Structures are given as C-alpha cells and as structure tokens.
Short mmCIF file of C-alpha atoms in Angstrom, two decimals:
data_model
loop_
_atom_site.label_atom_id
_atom_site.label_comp_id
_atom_site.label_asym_id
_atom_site.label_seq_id
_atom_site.Cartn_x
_atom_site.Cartn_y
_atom_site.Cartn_z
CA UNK A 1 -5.77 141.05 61.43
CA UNK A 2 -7.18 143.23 58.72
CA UNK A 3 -4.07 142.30 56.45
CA UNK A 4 -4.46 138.71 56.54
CA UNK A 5 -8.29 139.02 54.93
CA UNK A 6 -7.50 141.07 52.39
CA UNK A 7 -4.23 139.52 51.60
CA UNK A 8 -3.76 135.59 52.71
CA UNK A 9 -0.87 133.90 53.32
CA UNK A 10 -0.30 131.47 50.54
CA UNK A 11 -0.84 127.47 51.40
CA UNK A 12 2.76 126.13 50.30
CA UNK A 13 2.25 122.30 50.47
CA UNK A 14 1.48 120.24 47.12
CA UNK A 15 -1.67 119.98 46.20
CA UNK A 16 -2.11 117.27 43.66
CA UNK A 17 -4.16 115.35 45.74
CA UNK A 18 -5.86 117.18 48.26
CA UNK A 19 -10.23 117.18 48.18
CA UNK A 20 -10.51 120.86 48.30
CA UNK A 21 -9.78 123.06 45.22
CA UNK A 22 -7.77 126.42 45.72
CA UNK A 23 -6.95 129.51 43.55
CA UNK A 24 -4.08 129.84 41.46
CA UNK A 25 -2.24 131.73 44.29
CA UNK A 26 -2.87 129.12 46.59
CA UNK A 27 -4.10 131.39 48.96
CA UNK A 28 -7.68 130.81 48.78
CA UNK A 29 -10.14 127.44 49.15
CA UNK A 30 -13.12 128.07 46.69
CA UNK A 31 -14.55 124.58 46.83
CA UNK A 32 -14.25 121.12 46.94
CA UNK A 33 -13.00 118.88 43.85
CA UNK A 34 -16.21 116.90 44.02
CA UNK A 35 -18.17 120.31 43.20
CA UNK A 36 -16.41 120.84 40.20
CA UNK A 37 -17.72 119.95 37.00
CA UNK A 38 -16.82 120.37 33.33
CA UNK A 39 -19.01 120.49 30.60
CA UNK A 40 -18.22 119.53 26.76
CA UNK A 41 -20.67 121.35 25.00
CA UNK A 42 -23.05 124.10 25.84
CA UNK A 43 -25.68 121.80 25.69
CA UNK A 44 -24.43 120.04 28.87
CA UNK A 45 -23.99 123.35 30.39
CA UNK A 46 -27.77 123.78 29.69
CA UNK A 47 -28.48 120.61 31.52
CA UNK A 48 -26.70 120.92 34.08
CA UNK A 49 -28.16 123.93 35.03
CA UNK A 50 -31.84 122.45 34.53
CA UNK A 51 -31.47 119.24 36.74
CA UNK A 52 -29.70 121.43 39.81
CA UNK A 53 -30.58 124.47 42.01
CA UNK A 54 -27.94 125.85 43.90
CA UNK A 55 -24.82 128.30 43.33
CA UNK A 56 -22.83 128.26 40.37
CA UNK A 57 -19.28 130.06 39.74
CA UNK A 58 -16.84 129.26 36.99
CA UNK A 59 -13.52 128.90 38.00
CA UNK A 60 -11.22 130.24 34.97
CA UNK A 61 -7.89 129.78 35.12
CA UNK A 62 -8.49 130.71 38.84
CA UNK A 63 -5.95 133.52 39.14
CA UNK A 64 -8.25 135.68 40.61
CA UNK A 65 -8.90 136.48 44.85
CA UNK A 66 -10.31 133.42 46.05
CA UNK A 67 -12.89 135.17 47.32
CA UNK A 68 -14.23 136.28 43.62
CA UNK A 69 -14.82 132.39 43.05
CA UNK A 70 -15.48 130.75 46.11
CA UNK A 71 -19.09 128.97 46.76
CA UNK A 72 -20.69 127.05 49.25
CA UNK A 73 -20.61 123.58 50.19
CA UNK A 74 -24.08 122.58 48.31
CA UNK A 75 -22.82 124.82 45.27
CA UNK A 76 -21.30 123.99 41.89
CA UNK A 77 -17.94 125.12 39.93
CA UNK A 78 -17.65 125.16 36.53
CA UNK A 79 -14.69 124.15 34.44
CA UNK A 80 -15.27 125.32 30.89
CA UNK A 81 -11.67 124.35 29.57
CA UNK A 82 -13.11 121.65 27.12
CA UNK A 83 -15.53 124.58 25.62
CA UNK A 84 -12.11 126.54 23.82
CA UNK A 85 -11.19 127.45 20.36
CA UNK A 86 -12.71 128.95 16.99
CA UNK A 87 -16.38 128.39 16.68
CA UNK A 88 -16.95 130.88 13.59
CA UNK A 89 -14.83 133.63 11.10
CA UNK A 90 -15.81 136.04 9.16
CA UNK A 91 -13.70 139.13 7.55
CA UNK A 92 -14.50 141.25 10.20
CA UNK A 93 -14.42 139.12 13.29
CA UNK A 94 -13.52 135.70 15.12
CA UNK A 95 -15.65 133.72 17.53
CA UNK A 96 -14.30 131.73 20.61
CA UNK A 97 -15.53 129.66 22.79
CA UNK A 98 -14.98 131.26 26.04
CA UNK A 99 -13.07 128.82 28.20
CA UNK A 100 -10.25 129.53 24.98
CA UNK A 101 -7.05 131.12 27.01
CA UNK A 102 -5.81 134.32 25.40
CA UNK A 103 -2.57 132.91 23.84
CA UNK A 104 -4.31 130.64 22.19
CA UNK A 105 -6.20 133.79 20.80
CA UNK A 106 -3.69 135.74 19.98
CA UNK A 107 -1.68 133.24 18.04
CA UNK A 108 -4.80 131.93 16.18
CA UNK A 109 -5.33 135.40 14.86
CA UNK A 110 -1.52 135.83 14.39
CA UNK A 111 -1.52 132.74 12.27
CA UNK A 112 -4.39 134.68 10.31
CA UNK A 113 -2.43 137.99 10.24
CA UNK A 114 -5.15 139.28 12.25
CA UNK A 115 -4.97 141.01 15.77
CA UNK A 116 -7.24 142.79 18.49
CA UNK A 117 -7.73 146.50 18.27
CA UNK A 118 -7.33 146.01 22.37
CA UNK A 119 -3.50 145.74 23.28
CA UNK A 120 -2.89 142.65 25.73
CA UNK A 121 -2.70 142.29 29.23
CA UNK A 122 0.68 140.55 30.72
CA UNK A 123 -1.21 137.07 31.23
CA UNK A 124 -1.79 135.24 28.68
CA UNK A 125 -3.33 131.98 30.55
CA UNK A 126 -6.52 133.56 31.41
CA UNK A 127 -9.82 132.52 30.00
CA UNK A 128 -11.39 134.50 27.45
CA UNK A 129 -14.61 134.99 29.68
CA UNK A 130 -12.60 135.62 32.25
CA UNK A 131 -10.56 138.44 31.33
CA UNK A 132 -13.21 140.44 29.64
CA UNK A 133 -15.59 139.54 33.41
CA UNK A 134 -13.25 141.31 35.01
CA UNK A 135 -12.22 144.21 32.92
CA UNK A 136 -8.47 142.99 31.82
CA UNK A 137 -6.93 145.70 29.62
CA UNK A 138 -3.50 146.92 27.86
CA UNK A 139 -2.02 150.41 27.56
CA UNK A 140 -2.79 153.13 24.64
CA UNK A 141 -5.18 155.35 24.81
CA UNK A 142 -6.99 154.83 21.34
CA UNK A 143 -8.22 151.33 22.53
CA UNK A 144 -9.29 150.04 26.35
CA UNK A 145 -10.39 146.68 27.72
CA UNK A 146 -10.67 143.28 25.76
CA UNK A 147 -14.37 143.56 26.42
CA UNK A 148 -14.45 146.08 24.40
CA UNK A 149 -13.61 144.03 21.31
CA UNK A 150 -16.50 142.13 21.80
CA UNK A 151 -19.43 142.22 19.20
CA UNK A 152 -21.44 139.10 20.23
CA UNK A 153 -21.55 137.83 24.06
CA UNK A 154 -23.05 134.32 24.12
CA UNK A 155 -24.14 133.56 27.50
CA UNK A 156 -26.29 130.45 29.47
CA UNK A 157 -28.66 131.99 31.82
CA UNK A 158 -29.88 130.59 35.21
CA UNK A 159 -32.56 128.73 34.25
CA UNK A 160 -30.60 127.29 31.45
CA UNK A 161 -31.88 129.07 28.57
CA UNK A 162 -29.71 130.43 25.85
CA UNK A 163 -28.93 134.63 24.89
CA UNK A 164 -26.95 136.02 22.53
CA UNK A 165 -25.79 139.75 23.40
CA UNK A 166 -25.14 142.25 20.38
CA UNK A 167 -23.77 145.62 20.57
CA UNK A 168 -27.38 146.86 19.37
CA UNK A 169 -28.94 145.34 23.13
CA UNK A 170 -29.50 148.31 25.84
CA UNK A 171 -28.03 145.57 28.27
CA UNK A 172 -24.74 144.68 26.30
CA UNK A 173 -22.60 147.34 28.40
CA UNK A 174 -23.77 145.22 31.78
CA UNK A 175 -22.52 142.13 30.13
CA UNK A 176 -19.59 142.77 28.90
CA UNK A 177 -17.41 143.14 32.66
CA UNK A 178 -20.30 141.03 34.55
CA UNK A 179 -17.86 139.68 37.21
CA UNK A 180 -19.75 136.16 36.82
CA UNK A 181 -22.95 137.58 38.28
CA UNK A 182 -25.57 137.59 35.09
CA UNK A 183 -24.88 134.17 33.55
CA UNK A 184 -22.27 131.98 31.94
CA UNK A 185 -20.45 133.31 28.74
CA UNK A 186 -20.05 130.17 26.37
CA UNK A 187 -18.83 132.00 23.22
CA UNK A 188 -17.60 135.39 22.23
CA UNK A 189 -17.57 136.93 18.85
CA UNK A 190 -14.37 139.50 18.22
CA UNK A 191 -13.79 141.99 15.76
CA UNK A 192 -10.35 142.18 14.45
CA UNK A 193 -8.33 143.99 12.28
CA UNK A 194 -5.11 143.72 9.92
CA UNK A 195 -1.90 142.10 11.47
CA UNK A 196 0.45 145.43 12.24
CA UNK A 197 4.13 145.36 13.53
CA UNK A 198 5.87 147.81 16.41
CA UNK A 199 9.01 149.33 17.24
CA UNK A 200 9.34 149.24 21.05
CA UNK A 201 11.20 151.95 22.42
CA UNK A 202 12.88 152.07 25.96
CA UNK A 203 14.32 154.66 28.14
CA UNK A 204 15.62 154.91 31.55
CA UNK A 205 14.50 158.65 32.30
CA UNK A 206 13.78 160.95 35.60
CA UNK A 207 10.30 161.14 37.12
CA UNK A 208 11.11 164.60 37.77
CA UNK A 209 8.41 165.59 35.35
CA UNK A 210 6.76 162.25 35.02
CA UNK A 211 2.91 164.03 35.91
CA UNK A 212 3.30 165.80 32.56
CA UNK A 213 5.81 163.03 30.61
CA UNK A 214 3.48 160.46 31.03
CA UNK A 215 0.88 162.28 29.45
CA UNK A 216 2.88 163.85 26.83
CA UNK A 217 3.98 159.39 26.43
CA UNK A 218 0.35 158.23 25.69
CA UNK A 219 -0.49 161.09 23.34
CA UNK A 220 2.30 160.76 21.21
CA UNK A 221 2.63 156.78 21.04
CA UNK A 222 -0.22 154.05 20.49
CA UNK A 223 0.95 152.10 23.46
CA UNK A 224 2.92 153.33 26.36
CA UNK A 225 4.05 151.27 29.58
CA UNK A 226 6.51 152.55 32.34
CA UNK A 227 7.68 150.96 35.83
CA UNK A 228 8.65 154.02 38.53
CA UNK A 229 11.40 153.22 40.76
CA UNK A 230 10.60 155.72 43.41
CA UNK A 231 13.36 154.87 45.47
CA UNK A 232 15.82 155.98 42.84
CA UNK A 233 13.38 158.48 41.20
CA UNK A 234 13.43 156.80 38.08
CA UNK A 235 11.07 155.91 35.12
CA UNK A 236 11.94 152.96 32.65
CA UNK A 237 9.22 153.41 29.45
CA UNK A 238 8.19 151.68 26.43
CA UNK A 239 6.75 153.75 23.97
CA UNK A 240 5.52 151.45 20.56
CA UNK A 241 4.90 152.94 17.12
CA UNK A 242 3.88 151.25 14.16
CA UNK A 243 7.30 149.55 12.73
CA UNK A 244 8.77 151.02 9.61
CA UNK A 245 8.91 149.19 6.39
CA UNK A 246 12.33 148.27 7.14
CA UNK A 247 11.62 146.89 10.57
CA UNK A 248 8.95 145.03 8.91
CA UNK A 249 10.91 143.32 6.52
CA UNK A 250 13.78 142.71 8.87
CA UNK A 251 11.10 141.00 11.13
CA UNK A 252 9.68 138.88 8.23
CA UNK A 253 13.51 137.70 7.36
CA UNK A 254 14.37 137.08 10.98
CA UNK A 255 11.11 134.11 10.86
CA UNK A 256 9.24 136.35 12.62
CA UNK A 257 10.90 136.12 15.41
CA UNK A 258 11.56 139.49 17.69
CA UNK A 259 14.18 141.77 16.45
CA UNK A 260 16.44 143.97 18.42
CA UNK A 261 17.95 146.97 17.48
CA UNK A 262 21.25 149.01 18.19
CA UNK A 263 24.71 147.43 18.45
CA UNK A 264 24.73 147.86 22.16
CA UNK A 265 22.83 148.18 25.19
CA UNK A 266 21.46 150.99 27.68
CA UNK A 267 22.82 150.00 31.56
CA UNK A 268 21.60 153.05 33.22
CA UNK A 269 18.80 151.10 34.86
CA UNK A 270 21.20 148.07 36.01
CA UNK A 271 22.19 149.48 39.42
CA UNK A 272 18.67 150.39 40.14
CA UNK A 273 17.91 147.17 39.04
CA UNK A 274 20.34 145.63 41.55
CA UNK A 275 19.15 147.46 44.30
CA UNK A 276 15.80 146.30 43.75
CA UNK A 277 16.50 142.82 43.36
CA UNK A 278 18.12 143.45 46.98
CA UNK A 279 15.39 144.35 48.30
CA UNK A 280 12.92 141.48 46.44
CA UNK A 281 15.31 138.88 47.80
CA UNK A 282 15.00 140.29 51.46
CA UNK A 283 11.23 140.47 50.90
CA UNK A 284 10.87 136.86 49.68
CA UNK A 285 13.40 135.46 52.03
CA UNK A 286 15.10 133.66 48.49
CA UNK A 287 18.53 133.76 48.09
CA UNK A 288 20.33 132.84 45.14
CA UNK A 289 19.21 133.44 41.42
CA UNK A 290 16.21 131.26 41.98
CA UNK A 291 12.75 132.15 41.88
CA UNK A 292 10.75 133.53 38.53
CA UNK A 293 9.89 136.57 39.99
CA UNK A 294 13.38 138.38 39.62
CA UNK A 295 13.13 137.61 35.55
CA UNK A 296 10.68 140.43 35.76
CA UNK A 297 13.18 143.28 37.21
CA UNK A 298 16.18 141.50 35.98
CA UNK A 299 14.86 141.82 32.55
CA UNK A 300 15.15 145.11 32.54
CA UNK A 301 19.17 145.44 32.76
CA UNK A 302 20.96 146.26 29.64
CA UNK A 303 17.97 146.90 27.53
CA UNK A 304 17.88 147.59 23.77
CA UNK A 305 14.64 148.73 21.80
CA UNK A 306 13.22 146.08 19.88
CA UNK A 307 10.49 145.04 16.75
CA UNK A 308 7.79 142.77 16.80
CA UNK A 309 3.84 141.88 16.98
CA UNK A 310 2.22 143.39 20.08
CA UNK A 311 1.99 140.14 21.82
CA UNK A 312 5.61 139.35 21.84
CA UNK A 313 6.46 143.04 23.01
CA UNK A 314 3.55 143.30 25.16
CA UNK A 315 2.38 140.21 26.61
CA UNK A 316 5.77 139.23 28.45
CA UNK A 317 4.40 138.37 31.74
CA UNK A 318 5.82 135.73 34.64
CA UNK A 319 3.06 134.18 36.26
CA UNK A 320 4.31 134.03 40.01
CA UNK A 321 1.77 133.91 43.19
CA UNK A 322 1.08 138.05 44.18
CA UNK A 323 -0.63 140.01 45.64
CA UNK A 324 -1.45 142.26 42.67
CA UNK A 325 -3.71 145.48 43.24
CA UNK A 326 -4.45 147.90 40.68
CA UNK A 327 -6.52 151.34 40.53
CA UNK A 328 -7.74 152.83 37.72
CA UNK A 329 -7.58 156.92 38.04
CA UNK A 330 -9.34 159.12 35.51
CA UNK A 331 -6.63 160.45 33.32
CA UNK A 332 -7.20 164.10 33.75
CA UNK A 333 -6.13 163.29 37.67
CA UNK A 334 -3.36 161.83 37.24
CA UNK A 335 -0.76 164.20 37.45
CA UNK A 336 -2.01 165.35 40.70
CA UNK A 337 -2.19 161.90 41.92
CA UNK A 338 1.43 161.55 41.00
CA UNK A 339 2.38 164.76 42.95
CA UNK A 340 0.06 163.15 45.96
CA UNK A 341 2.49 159.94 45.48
CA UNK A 342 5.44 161.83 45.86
CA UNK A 343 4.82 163.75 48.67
CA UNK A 344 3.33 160.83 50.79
CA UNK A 345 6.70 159.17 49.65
CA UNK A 346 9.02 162.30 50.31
CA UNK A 347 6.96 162.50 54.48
CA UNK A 348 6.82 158.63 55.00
CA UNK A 349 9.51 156.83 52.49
CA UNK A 350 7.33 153.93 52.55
CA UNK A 351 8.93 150.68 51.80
CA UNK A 352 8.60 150.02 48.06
CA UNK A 353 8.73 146.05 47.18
CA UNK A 354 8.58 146.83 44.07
CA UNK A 355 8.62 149.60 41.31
CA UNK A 356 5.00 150.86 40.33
CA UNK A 357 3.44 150.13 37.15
CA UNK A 358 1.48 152.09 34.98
CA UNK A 359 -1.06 151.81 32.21
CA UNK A 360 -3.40 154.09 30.55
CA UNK A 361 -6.04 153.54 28.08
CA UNK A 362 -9.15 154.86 26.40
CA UNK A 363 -12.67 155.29 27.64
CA UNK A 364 -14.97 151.67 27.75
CA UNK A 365 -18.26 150.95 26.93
CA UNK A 366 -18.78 148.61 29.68
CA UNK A 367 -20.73 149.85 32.85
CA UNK A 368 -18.20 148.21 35.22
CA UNK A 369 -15.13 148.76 33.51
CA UNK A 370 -12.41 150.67 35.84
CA UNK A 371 -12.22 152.57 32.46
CA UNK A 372 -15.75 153.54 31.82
CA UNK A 373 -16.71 156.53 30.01
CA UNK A 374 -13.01 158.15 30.66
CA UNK A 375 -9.83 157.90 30.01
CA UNK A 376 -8.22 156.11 32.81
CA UNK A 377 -4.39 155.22 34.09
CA UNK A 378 -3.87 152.26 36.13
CA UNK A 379 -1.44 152.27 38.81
CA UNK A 380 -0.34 148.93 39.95
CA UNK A 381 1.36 147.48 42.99
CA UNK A 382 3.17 143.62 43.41
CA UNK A 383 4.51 142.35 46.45
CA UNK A 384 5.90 138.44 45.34
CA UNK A 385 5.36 135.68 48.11
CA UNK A 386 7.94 134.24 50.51
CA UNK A 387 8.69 130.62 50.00
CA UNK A 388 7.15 129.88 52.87
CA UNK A 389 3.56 132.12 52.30
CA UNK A 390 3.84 134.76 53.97
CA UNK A 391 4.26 138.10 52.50
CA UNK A 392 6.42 141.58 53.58
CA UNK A 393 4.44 143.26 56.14
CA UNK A 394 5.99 146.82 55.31
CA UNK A 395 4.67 145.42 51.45
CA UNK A 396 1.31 145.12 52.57
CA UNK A 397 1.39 148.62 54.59
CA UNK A 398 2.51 150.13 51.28
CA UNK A 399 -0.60 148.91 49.49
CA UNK A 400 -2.61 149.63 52.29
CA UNK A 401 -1.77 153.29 51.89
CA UNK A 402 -1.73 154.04 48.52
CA UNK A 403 -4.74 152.32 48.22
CA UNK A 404 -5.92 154.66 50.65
CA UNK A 405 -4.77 157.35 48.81
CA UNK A 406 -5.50 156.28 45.11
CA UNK A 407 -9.31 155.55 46.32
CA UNK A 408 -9.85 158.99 47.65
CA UNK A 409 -9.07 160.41 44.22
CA UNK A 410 -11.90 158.57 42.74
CA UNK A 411 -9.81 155.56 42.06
CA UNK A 412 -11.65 152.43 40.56
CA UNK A 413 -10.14 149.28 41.43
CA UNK A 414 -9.33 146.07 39.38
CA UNK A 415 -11.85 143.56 39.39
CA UNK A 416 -9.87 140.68 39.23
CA UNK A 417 -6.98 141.61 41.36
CA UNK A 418 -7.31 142.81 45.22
CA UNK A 419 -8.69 145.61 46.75
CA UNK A 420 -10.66 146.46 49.90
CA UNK A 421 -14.32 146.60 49.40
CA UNK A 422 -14.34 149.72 52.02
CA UNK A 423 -12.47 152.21 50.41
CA UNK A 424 -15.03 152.28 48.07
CA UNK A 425 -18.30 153.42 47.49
CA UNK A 426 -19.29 152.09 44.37
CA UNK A 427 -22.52 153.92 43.26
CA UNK A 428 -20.86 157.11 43.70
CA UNK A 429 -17.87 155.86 41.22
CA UNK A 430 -19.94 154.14 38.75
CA UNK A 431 -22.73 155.89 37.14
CA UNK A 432 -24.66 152.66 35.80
CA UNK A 433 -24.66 151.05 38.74
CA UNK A 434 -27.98 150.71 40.02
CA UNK A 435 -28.32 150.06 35.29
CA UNK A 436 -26.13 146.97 36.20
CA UNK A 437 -28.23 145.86 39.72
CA UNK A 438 -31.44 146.38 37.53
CA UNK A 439 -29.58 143.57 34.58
CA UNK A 440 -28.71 141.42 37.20
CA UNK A 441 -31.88 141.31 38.82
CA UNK A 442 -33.48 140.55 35.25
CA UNK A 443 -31.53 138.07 34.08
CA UNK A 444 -30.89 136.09 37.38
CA UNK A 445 -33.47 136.86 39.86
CA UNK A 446 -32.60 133.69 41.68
CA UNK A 447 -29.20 134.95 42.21
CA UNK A 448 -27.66 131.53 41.12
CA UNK A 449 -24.71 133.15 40.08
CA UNK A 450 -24.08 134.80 43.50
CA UNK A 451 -21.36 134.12 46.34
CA UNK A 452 -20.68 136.20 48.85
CA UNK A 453 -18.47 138.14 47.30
CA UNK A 454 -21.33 139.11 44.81
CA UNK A 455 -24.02 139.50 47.58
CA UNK A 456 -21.87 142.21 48.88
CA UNK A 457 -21.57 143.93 46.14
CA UNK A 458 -24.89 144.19 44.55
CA UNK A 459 -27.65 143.22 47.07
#
C-alpha cells in the first residue's frame, strides 16, 4: 500500500535494548547500533573517514523520515553530539559546533543578549547541522531559514580533508541546505544581532478573507503564525511586534520570565477547540487527558496576548511522533491556493485531523531552500500517532490530497519532514539544481555521503 511507504506505522515496543537503531518517530530502521559511531573532535572525524570506505550519514537528533538517514549494512552513522557548544565570538557573530541543539543556541545567545535575525522553528532539539541541512525556518517575511544566518560553514569532506565555506564562495548557496549529501558540517559561524523583546498578539478571526488577511498579517507584523480550523472556518493568529518600553521593563521586573497581558481571557476558540480535541482523541484511539499531543490544541483555549523573547513566544513546540508534511508555496500564490483549499474542502469535506498551519517568510539564499529566491508560505499538515502505531487512514487521504494539490501549484516540499518524491519534479522547481548536482559531484565524487534516498534524488 502506497500509504504505508510514505507514511509507516510507528514500532511501539521499547527500544532500549534492541541492535538496530530507529528514527525518532520510531517508524523507521536506519541502521544497526554497531554502525554508529561518535566522534570527540573533528580530528577523529577526519580519521575516521581516512581508515574506512563505505557510506556515511549523520544521524541528528533523528527526527527526520527514516528514509533521509538510513544506510546500508557495511555503512557508517555518525553521532556528532560530543562535537556541541561555542567554539568562537566575536561582536558580530557566534560559532557552534554543529552537533550543538538549537536551545542550547538560543539560550547561549540569550544569556549574551544576543539573538538570530532568523525567527525559530517549533523544535528546539534539533542539531544545528541538521536544521539548517534541511531548510528549518520561522515565520516573518524580513528573515527566512536558519541557514541563512550562516556566515562560515565548516565542513569534513569525503576523503577527510577539511573546508571552510564563506559567504564570498560561488558554492556556499549549495552548502548551506545540503541534505547530508556534500560532506559533514563540524562547525558553523552565526551572525547575530541585539537581544529585542515582542508583544504577541492573538485573535480568533474568520477565514472568510484569510487569502488577503494573511497577507495584509505578514506585511504589517515581523512575525506572523496562524492555525485554520477549516471545519469551523476559523483562523487563530499571532501577530509579534517589537515590545514597547513598558512591556520591556515589565518583562525585565517579572525575571524575565513571559508576561501576559489583559485581565481576562478570549474563549471564542474553546468550542472549536473542543471539537477538535474530539476528533484527535477518535484519531489516536486515546481517551482521557493523556497524551502530549492535545497540549498543542488545548493550549489554545482561553488565550491572552503575551510579552517575551522570540524563543519563549515562538519556539513552544511538543515533540510527539507525526507524520508532519509541509509545502512551501511562493507567496504571490497563495491566495489562490487558499481559494483552491476551500473549494476542494467545500466538494469533498475531507476529514481534517488537525487545523492547518501556516508560515511565511522571506526569500533564501540557499539553492535548495523551499524558500529560494521568493517569498514563500508554508502550509503544514499533522496527523498524531495511535498508541498502538498506526495512524487515521482518512488523515493520511487528507495529506495525500492536498499534497496533490499544493504540488501542482509549484509547491516545494520540506526537506526534513514527508513528502512523496513523485509529485515532484525537482529541476523544474529549483533553478540551481543541476548548480547543486555539479557541487555534489565536486566535492564527493565517491558519493560517500549517499543513501538511497540521495541516489534518487540527485543521480
């Protein structure tokens, strides 16, 4: 069944002490445990890849498809996790070592009232090379991936030699989303800028005119998020500003700590919010209050705008095994795709698992960035496990479709997330493609850092 490749049922049994190694999701084997090794130092890393010859993929924090990290049985995997934290500073810029997870990131810099000019993803337990290899991003249209903070990319190539990437190299935009495939990032240099505080604004509005709202949303506010409740044709948005000097000290006096604001609360959403909690505990087969992934709907009942850093108003996700697809659409489309969304949903009221998300940013540098060269909103799609792995089938339809759909509008998937390889045709939606083959085949003519998921792509 075509379903069950592209979206596996989840293995539910501990783990702890099995031989083979799986993905996050537990839905994917990528190897066995004696493959795996971890390197201290880059130096290790160099050896290591001078005294062997076959396949190597690093595993991350493994969240993404299984079939992204996967290698053979005479292969390696890479652990970098004991290659993390600040290598150099300067008053411009911070370097990591790239197996450093993003929260660590983010509250180093905090701790130096320093930030990204890239708003955060939702997961903060991702690598550093990991997110920018597969394109993770934020909302707001003046900014775009993580990658594109990058100054410096640091990288061990295949036959163990050492490159450092600057923004000055005509190969810099291939390395910065390289999916794994041109070498192993060791350390990354970041510019930064001044700390800055937000006011988050919510709303519970229509999606009558959403096409033309959101828009209106990302032009008017740095960084603008809403969930669409088709069902109930409802939008709930955050729209952040730069706090005001009384937020600001507020925020300071409160320890830093978030601050809300308003004596009360907004409930409009909470009977939507019911209703879709309904409908996640029928998909999931839990019962009960149980089960982190109804903290990320139920969150949204009786909400209240609020102050803070962009991390803690931003970064707020609940890491729970998904099946998480998300398309990028060039901006200037989007309010026809929207209309397209609504009018497949008005003929077919497919089942919705859960609302949809969406996220715009600027254009990216990088060649394989969803985002590249335009300015691009992301639509994205969840259906949570069952407790016992399987998943909704009317779910899965739904992201079948408006995959479907979302691809045929010149829709660029997520990298890291899941997608099916035919609905695209990747040459024709990336303009430095054959650029990025032409890297690849450069810098790792061996094609050690292939799998099959990368053969497929590129070759």
């Amino acid at each position: 069944m075509k379903d069950s490749h592209l979206y596996p049922l989840r293995h539910t049994a501990n783990i702890d002490n099995e031989n083979r190694l799986w993905n996050w999701a537990q839905n994917s084997v990528v190897g066995l445990r004696a493959q795996l090794q971890r390197p201290t130092c880059e130096a290790e890393l160099q050896q290591l890849l001078r005294q062997t010859t076959g396949k190597v993929r690093v595993l991350g924090s493994r969240l993404s498809p299984g079939r992204m990290l996967g290698v053979g049985a005479q292969d390696l995997l890479l652990d970098l996790s004991a290659m993390q934290g600040v290598i150099a500073v300067d008053d411009e810029s911070v370097t990591f070592a790239a197996g450093t997870q993003l929260e660590q990131i983010y509250a180093t810099l905090t701790g130096m009232d320093r930030m990204l000019a890239s708003s955060p993803g939702v997961i903060a337990v991702q690598t550093l090379a990991g997110a920018m290899s597969t394109g993770t991003h934020g909302q707001g249209l003046d900014q775009s991936s993580l990658a594109d903070e990058a100054t410096r990319i640091r990288m061990v190539l295949a036959d163990g030699s050492l490159r450092e990437f600057t923004r000055d190299d005509a190969d810099f935009s291939a390395v910065q989303v390289g999916l794994g495939a041109l070498g192993i990032i060791t350390a990354v240099t970041l510019r930064t800028r001044p700390f800055r505080l937000f006011t988050c604004h919510k709303y519970a509005v229509t999606a009558d005119n959403l096409g033309q709202d959101l828009l209106t949303w990302n032009q008017q506010y740095e960084l603008s998020k809403a969930w669409w409740f088709v069902d109930d044709n409802l939008l709930h948005v955050w729209n952040a500003e730069e706090a005001n000097p009384q937020d600001q000290q507020r925020y300071y006096a409160n320890q830093r700590e978030v601050i809300e604001h308003g004596e009360g609360t907004d409930s409009s959403l909470n009977e939507t919010i019911d209703q879709t909690l309904a409908q996640m505990h029928r998909d999931t087969q839990i019962h009960g209050k149980g089960g982190k992934q109804f903290r990320t709907v139920t969150r949204f009942r009786d909400f209240t705008d609020i102050s803070g850093d962009i991390y803690q108003l931003f970064c707020r996700g609940i890491a729970v095994p998904q099946i998480n697809v998300e398309i990028g659409v060039p901006l200037a489309r989007t309010p026809a795709v929207i209309g397209k969304i609504k009018a497949w949903y008005a003929a077919k009221h497919p089942h919705m698992h859960y609302p949809i998300i969406l996220r715009c940013t600027g254009p990216s540098s990088a060649w394989l960035s969803p985002a590249y060269q335009q300015p691009t909103c992301f639509f994205g799609f969840v259906v949570y496990y069952a407790d016992d792995g399987s998943l909704s089938q009317e779910g899965l339809h739904f992201l079948t479709e408006v995959e479907k759909l979302l691809a045929a509008e010149g829709g660029r998937p997520h990298w890291g997330k899941y997608y099916d390889p035919q609905r695209y045709t990747w040459r024709d939606i990336y303009p430095q493609w054959d650029a990025f083959r032409a890297v690849r085949q450069q810098l790792d003519p061996q094609r050690r850092f292939s799998n099959d998921y990368v053969t497929a792509l590129f070759d």
